[in-house]
């Protein structure tokens, strides 16, 4: 029963980001943290990872499509929220999925890496500085570890 409830919450998160409410910046500011909480929960419990990852990728694309990118715009705040909430859990999920991957053809780590890289691509210098001040340890250690694992995996093929 609990699994069904969590799966429904993840589905509701996807529906929220694809709804008309997402177009309104004030609504988006309320929806984003809540949606990300459900996504992060699934990354942490290692369930519904493809769905959770695709939601992050959808959010990344929606933010990329946003043309207003000033420091005072919702884009800056939303990108900061996305990075703060997702970089650490994505990094941990990447490492875990790489260790658990059955074959080199397993796409879970690849989609997780794409999500992490998409978030990093959205970040401005101000975002980077803010993240560094907020959590200079765990997030960047995870990123370095993930990049190292990706490089190691590409050389072992």
Short mmCIF file of C-alpha atoms in Angstrom, two decimals:
data_model
loop_
_atom_site.label_atom_id
_atom_site.label_comp_id
_atom_site.label_asym_id
_atom_site.label_seq_id
_atom_site.Cartn_x
_atom_site.Cartn_y
_atom_site.Cartn_z
CA UNK A 1 0.00 0.00 0.00
CA UNK A 2 2.81 2.38 0.89
CA UNK A 3 4.57 1.66 -2.43
CA UNK A 4 1.39 2.47 -4.34
CA UNK A 5 1.03 5.75 -2.48
CA UNK A 6 4.64 6.73 -3.25
CA UNK A 7 4.21 5.76 -6.90
CA UNK A 8 1.02 7.85 -7.08
CA UNK A 9 2.86 10.81 -5.53
CA UNK A 10 5.58 10.51 -8.17
CA UNK A 11 2.93 10.41 -10.88
CA UNK A 12 1.28 13.49 -9.37
CA UNK A 13 4.65 15.26 -9.43
CA UNK A 14 4.98 14.56 -13.14
CA UNK A 15 1.43 15.78 -13.74
CA UNK A 16 2.15 18.97 -11.80
CA UNK A 17 5.17 19.92 -13.88
CA UNK A 18 3.33 19.29 -17.13
CA UNK A 19 0.18 21.16 -16.03
CA UNK A 20 -0.81 24.74 -16.79
CA UNK A 21 0.09 25.64 -13.20
CA UNK A 22 3.75 25.24 -14.10
CA UNK A 23 3.46 28.19 -16.50
CA UNK A 24 2.72 30.58 -13.61
CA UNK A 25 6.00 31.52 -11.84
CA UNK A 26 4.38 31.79 -8.39
CA UNK A 27 2.75 28.37 -8.76
CA UNK A 28 5.96 26.89 -10.13
CA UNK A 29 7.81 28.17 -7.08
CA UNK A 30 5.41 26.23 -4.86
CA UNK A 31 5.26 23.09 -7.01
CA UNK A 32 8.96 22.58 -7.63
CA UNK A 33 10.16 21.84 -4.07
CA UNK A 34 7.25 19.50 -3.43
CA UNK A 35 7.72 17.63 -6.70
CA UNK A 36 11.45 17.29 -6.07
CA UNK A 37 10.84 15.85 -2.60
CA UNK A 38 8.97 12.94 -4.19
CA UNK A 39 11.61 12.48 -6.88
CA UNK A 40 14.45 12.52 -4.34
CA UNK A 41 12.61 10.03 -2.14
CA UNK A 42 12.50 7.57 -5.03
CA UNK A 43 16.16 8.10 -5.83
CA UNK A 44 17.05 7.41 -2.22
CA UNK A 45 14.99 4.22 -1.91
CA UNK A 46 16.17 3.01 -5.35
CA UNK A 47 12.65 2.59 -6.73
CA UNK A 48 11.07 4.02 -9.86
CA UNK A 49 14.46 5.44 -10.82
CA UNK A 50 13.67 5.76 -14.56
CA UNK A 51 10.49 7.71 -13.75
CA UNK A 52 12.21 9.90 -11.16
CA UNK A 53 15.07 10.61 -13.56
CA UNK A 54 12.75 11.44 -16.44
CA UNK A 55 10.92 13.95 -14.21
CA UNK A 56 14.22 15.66 -13.41
CA UNK A 57 15.07 15.70 -17.12
CA UNK A 58 11.65 17.23 -17.89
CA UNK A 59 12.21 19.94 -15.28
CA UNK A 60 15.64 20.64 -16.76
CA UNK A 61 14.14 21.01 -20.22
CA UNK A 62 11.38 23.30 -18.93
CA UNK A 63 14.00 25.48 -17.24
CA UNK A 64 16.15 25.50 -20.38
CA UNK A 65 13.12 26.71 -22.34
CA UNK A 66 12.67 29.64 -19.92
CA UNK A 67 13.96 32.72 -21.74
CA UNK A 68 14.06 35.09 -18.74
CA UNK A 69 17.32 34.40 -16.92
CA UNK A 70 18.16 37.39 -14.76
CA UNK A 71 19.41 37.12 -11.18
CA UNK A 72 16.00 38.30 -9.93
CA UNK A 73 13.99 36.00 -12.22
CA UNK A 74 12.30 32.78 -11.08
CA UNK A 75 14.79 30.87 -13.27
CA UNK A 76 17.68 31.65 -10.91
CA UNK A 77 15.73 30.60 -7.82
CA UNK A 78 14.30 27.46 -9.46
CA UNK A 79 17.70 26.40 -10.76
CA UNK A 80 19.14 26.86 -7.27
CA UNK A 81 16.36 24.74 -5.76
CA UNK A 82 16.85 22.02 -8.37
CA UNK A 83 20.61 21.94 -7.81
CA UNK A 84 20.45 22.07 -4.00
CA UNK A 85 17.89 19.29 -3.78
CA UNK A 86 19.10 17.00 -6.55
CA UNK A 87 22.88 17.11 -6.99
CA UNK A 88 23.68 15.08 -3.88
CA UNK A 89 20.95 12.43 -4.31
CA UNK A 90 21.74 12.12 -8.03
CA UNK A 91 25.45 11.66 -7.31
CA UNK A 92 24.74 8.96 -4.75
CA UNK A 93 22.27 7.26 -7.10
CA UNK A 94 24.83 7.33 -9.93
CA UNK A 95 27.47 5.66 -7.79
CA UNK A 96 24.99 3.07 -6.47
CA UNK A 97 23.56 2.26 -9.90
CA UNK A 98 27.01 1.95 -11.45
CA UNK A 99 27.94 -0.57 -8.79
CA UNK A 100 24.69 -2.50 -9.27
CA UNK A 101 24.56 -2.36 -13.08
CA UNK A 102 24.19 -5.82 -14.57
CA UNK A 103 25.82 -4.93 -17.85
CA UNK A 104 27.58 -2.05 -19.52
CA UNK A 105 24.35 -1.60 -21.51
CA UNK A 106 22.34 -0.72 -18.37
CA UNK A 107 20.91 2.74 -19.05
CA UNK A 108 19.99 3.74 -15.48
CA UNK A 109 23.40 5.24 -14.72
CA UNK A 110 23.44 6.99 -18.10
CA UNK A 111 20.11 8.75 -17.54
CA UNK A 112 21.13 9.71 -14.01
CA UNK A 113 24.39 11.14 -15.35
CA UNK A 114 22.44 13.03 -18.04
CA UNK A 115 20.23 14.54 -15.33
CA UNK A 116 23.23 15.58 -13.25
CA UNK A 117 24.98 17.07 -16.26
CA UNK A 118 21.78 18.88 -17.27
CA UNK A 119 21.55 20.51 -13.85
CA UNK A 120 25.21 21.51 -13.95
CA UNK A 121 24.69 23.00 -17.40
CA UNK A 122 21.87 25.20 -16.07
CA UNK A 123 23.96 26.63 -13.26
CA UNK A 124 25.34 30.13 -13.49
CA UNK A 125 28.49 31.34 -11.76
CA UNK A 126 26.29 32.71 -8.97
CA UNK A 127 24.66 29.27 -8.53
CA UNK A 128 28.07 27.61 -8.38
CA UNK A 129 29.26 30.06 -5.74
CA UNK A 130 26.10 29.59 -3.69
CA UNK A 131 26.35 25.79 -3.82
CA UNK A 132 30.01 25.90 -2.91
CA UNK A 133 29.27 28.04 0.17
CA UNK A 134 26.27 25.93 1.22
CA UNK A 135 27.81 22.47 0.83
CA UNK A 136 31.40 22.51 -0.26
CA UNK A 137 31.93 18.88 0.74
CA UNK A 138 29.41 16.21 -0.11
CA UNK A 139 27.95 17.46 -3.39
CA UNK A 140 31.30 18.14 -5.03
CA UNK A 141 32.85 14.93 -3.72
CA UNK A 142 29.97 13.03 -5.27
CA UNK A 143 30.37 14.83 -8.58
CA UNK A 144 34.11 14.14 -8.65
CA UNK A 145 33.51 10.50 -7.76
CA UNK A 146 30.87 10.17 -10.47
CA UNK A 147 33.06 11.75 -13.11
CA UNK A 148 35.99 9.54 -12.07
CA UNK A 149 33.76 6.44 -12.32
CA UNK A 150 32.50 7.47 -15.75
CA UNK A 151 36.04 8.00 -17.03
CA UNK A 152 37.18 4.71 -15.52
CA UNK A 153 34.23 2.90 -17.13
CA UNK A 154 34.94 4.38 -20.56
CA UNK A 155 38.59 3.28 -20.44
CA UNK A 156 37.72 -0.25 -19.37
CA UNK A 157 35.68 -0.91 -22.50
#
